[in-house]
PDB file of C-alpha atoms in Angstrom:
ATOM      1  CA  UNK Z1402       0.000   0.000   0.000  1.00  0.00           C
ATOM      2  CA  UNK Z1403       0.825   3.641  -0.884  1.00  0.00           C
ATOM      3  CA  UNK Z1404       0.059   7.338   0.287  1.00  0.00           C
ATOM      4  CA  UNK Z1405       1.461  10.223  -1.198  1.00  0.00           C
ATOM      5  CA  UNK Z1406       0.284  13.787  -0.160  1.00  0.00           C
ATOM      6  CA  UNK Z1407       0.328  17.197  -2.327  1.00  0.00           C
ATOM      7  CA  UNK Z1408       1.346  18.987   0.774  1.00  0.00           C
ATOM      8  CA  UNK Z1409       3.713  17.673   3.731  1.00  0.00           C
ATOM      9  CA  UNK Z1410       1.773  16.475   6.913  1.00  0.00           C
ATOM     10  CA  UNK Z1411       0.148  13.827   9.189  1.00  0.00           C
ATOM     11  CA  UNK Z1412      -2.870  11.727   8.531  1.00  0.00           C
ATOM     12  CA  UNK Z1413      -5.174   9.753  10.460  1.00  0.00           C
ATOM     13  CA  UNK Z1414      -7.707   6.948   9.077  1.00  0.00           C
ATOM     14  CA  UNK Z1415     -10.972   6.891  11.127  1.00  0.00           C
ATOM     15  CA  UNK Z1416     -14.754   5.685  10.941  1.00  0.00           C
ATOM     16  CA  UNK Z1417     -16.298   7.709   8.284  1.00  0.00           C
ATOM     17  CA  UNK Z1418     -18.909   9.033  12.061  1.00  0.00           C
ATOM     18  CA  UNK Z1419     -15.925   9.952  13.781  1.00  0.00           C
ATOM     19  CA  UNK Z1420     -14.556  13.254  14.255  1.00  0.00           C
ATOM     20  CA  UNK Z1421     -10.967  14.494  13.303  1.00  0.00           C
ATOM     21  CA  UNK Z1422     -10.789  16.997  15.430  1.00  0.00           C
ATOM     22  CA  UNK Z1423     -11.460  14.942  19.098  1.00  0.00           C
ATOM     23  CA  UNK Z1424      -8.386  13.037  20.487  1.00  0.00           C
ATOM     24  CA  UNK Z1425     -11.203  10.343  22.013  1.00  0.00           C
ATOM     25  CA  UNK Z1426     -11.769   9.283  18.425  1.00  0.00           C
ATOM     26  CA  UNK Z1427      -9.169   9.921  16.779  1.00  0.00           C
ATOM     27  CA  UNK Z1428      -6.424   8.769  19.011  1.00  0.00           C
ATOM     28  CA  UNK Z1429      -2.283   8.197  18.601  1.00  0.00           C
ATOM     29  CA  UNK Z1430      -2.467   5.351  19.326  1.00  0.00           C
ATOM     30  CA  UNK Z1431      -4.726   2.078  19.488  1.00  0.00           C
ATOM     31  CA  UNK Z1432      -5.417   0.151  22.065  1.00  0.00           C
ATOM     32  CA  UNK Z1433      -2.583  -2.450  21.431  1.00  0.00           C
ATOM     33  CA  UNK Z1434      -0.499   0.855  21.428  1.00  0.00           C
ATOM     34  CA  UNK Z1435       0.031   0.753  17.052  1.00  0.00           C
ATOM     35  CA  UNK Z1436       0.491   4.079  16.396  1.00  0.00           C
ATOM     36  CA  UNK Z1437      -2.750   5.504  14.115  1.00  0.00           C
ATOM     37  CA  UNK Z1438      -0.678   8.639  12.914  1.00  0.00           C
ATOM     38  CA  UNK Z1439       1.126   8.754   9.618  1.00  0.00           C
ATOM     39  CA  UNK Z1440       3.858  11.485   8.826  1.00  0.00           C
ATOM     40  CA  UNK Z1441       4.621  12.081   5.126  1.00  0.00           C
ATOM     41  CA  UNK Z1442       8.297  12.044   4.472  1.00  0.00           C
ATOM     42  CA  UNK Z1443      10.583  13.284   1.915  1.00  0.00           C
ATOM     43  CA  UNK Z1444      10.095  14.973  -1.721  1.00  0.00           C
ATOM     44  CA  UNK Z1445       6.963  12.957  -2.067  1.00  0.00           C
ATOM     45  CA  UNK Z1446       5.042  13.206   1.282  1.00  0.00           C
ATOM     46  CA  UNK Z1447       4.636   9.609   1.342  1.00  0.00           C
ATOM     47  CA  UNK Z1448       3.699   7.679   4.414  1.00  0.00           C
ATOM     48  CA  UNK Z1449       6.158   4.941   5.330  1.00  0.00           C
ATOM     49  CA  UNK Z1450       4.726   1.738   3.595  1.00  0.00           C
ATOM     50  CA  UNK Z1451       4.761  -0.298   7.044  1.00  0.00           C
ATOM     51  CA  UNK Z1452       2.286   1.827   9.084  1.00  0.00           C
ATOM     52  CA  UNK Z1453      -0.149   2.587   6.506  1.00  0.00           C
ATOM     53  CA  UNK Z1454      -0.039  -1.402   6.236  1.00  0.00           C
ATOM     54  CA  UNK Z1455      -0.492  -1.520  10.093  1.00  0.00           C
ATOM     55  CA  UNK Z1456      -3.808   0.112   9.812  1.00  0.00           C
ATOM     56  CA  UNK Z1457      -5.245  -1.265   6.825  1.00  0.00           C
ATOM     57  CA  UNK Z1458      -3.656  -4.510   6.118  1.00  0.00           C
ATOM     58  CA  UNK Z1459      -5.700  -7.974   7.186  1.00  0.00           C
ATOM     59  CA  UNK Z1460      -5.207  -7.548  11.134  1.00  0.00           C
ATOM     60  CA  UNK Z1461      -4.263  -4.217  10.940  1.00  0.00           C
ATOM     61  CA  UNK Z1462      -6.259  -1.292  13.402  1.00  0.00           C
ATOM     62  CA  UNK Z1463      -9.042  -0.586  10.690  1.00  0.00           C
ATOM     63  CA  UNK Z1464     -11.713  -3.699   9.632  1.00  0.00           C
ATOM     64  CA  UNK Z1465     -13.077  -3.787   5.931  1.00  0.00           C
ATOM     65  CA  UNK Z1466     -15.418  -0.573   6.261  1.00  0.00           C
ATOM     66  CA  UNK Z1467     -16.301   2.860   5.197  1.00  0.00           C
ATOM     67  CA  UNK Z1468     -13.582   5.785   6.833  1.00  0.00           C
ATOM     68  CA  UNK Z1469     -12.060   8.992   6.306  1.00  0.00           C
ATOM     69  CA  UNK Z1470      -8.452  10.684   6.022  1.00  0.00           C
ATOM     70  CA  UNK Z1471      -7.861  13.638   8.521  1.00  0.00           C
ATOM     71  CA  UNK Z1472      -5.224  15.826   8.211  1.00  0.00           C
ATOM     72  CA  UNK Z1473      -3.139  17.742  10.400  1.00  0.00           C
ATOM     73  CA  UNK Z1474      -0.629  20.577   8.747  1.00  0.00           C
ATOM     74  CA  UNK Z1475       3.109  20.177  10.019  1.00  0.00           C
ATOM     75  CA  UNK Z1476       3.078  21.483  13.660  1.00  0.00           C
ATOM     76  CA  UNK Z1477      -0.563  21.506  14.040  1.00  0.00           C
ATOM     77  CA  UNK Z1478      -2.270  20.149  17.048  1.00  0.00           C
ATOM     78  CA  UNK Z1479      -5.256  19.691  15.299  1.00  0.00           C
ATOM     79  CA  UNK Z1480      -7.118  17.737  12.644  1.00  0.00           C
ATOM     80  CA  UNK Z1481      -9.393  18.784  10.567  1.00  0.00           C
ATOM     81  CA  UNK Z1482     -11.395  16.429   8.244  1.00  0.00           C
ATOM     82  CA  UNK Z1483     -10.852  16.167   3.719  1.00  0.00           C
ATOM     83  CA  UNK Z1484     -13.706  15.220   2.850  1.00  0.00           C
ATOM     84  CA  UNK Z1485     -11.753  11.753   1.684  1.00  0.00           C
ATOM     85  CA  UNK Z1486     -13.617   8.634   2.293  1.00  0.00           C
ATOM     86  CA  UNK Z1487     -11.436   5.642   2.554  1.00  0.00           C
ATOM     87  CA  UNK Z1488     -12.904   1.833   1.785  1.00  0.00           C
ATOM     88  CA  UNK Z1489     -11.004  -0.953   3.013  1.00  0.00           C
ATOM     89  CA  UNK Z1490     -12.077  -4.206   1.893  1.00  0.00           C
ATOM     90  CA  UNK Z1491     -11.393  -7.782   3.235  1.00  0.00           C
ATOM     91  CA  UNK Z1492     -12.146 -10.289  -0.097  1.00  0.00           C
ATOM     92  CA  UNK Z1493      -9.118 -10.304  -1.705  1.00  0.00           C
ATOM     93  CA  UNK Z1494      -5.723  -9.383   0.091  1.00  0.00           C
ATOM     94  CA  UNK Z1495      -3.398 -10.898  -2.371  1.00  0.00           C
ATOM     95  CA  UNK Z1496      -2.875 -11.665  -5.829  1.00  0.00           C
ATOM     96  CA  UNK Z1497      -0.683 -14.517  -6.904  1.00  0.00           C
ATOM     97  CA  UNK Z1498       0.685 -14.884 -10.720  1.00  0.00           C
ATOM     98  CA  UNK Z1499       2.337 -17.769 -11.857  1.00  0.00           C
ATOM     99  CA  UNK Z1500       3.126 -19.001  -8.255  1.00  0.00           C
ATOM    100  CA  UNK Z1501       4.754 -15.527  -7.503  1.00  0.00           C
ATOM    101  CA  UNK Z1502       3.587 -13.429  -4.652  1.00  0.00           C
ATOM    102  CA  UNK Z1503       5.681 -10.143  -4.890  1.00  0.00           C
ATOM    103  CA  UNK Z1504       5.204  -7.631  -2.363  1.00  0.00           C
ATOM    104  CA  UNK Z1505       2.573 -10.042  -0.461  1.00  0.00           C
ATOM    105  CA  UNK Z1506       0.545 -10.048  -3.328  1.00  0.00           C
ATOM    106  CA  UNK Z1507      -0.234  -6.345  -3.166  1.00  0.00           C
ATOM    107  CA  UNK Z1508       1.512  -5.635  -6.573  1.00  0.00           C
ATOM    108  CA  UNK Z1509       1.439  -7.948  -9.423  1.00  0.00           C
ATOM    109  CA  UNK Z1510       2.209  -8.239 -13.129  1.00  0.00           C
ATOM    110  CA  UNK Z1511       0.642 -10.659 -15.592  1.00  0.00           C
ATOM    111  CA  UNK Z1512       3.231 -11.384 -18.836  1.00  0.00           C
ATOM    112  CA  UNK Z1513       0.859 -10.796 -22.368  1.00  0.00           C
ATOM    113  CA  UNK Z1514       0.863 -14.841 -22.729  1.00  0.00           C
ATOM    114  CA  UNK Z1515      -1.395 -17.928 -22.563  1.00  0.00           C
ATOM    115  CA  UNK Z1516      -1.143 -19.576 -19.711  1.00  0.00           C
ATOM    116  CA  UNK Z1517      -0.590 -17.821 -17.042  1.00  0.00           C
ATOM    117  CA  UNK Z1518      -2.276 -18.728 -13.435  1.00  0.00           C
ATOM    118  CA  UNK Z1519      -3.371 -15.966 -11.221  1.00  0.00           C
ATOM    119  CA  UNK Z1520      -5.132 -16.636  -7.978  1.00  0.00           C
ATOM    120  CA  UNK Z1521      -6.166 -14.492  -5.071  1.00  0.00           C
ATOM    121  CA  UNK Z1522      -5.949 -14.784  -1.375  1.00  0.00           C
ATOM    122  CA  UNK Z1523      -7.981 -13.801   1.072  1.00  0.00           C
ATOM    123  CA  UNK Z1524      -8.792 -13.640   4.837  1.00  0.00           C
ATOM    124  CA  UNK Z1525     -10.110 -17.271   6.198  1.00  0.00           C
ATOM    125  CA  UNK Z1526     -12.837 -15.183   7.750  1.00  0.00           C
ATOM    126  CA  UNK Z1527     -14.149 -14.169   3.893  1.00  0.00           C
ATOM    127  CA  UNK Z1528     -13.631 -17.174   2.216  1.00  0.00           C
ATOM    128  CA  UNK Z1529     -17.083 -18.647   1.211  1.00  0.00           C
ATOM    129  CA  UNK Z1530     -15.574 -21.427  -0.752  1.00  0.00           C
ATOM    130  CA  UNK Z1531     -15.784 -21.805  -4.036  1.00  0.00           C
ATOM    131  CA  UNK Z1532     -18.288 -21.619  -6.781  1.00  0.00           C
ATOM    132  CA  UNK Z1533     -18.351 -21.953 -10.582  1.00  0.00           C
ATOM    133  CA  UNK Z1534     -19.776 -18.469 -10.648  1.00  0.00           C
ATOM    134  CA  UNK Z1535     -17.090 -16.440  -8.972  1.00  0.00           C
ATOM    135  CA  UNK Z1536     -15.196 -14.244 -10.927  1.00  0.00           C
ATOM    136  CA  UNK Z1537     -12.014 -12.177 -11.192  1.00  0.00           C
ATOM    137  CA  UNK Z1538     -12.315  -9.068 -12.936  1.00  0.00           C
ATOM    138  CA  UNK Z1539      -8.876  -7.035 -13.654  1.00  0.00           C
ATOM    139  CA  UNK Z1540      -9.044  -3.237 -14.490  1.00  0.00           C
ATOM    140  CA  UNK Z1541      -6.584  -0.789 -14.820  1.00  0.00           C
ATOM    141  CA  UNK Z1542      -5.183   1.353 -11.574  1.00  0.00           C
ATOM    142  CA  UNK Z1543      -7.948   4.285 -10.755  1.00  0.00           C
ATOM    143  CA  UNK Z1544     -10.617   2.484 -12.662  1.00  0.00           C
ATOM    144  CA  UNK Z1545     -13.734   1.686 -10.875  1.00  0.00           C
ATOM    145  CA  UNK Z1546     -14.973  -1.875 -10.679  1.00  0.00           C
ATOM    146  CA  UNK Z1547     -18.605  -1.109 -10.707  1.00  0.00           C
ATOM    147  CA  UNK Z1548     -18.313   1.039 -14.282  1.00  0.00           C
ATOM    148  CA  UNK Z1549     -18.706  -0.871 -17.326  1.00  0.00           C
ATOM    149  CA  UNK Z1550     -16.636   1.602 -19.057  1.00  0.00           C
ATOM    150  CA  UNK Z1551     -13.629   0.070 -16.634  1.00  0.00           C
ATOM    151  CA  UNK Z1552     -15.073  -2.907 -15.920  1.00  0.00           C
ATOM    152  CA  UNK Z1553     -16.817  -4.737 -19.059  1.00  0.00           C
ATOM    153  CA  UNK Z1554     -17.894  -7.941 -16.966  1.00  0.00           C
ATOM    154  CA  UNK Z1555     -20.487  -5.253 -14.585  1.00  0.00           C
ATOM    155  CA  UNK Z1556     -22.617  -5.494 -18.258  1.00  0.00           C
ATOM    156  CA  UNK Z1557     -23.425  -9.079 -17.070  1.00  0.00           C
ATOM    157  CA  UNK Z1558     -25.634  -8.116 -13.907  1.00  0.00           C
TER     158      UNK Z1558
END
């Protein structure tokens, strides 16, 4: 996973009811003590990879839900809220091509050729078992799943 920022800063992921601005819920820190602020860093304000994981990652702070990014300028002792809404989801946390996992299946690349076997992982607690029916629909980065301008398959509903 991947943040950059236009502007230097700290960020916060919360419930999508919470408020930015109150330390109650929008702590530090969880309860296990993870911390649930990210600093941007260098020319790219980009959050170190490892504690964005730590909040969004299978196990992480955050469940699968609907939350929001707050933002706090440098030296500011408050957030305030974006207006970003963040979903996390839980079906697939991995993608596996032609037995290779790079990146813990978080980033993968399919070679133009028959043949190739892609699978996906996901959390035991998600895993329905499976069905003739499922389907794996690849679209490029930014697209939307549910258009069927980036998504052709949504024209079978």
């Amino acid at each position: 996973n991947m943040l950059r920022t236009p502007i230097p800063g700290t960020l916060s992921i919360i419930g999508a009811e919470l408020d930015c601005q109150s330390s109650t819920e929008n702590p530090a820190n969880d309860a296990q003590l993870r911390p649930q602020y990210l600093s941007t860093f260098g020319e790219n304000n980009q959050v170190v990879d490892f504690l964005l994981d730590l909040l969004v990652m299978p196990g992480g702070t955050n469940a699968p839900g609907i939350y929001q990014m707050c933002y706090a300028a440098p030296l500011a002792t408050n957030f305030v809220a974006t207006g970003i809404s963040i979903s996390i989801q839980g079906f697939v946390t991995g993608l596996v091509v032609n037995t290779v996992n790079p990146s813990y299946g978080r980033r993968g690349a399919i070679p133009q050729s028959l043949g190739n076997d892609v699978s996906v992982e996901a959390e035991p607690s998600v895993r329905l078992g499976a069905d003739v029916d499922d389907s794996i629909s690849l679209i490029r980065p930014g697209g939307d799943c549910r258009e069927v301008g980036d998504n052709p398959s949504e024209q079978r509903v």
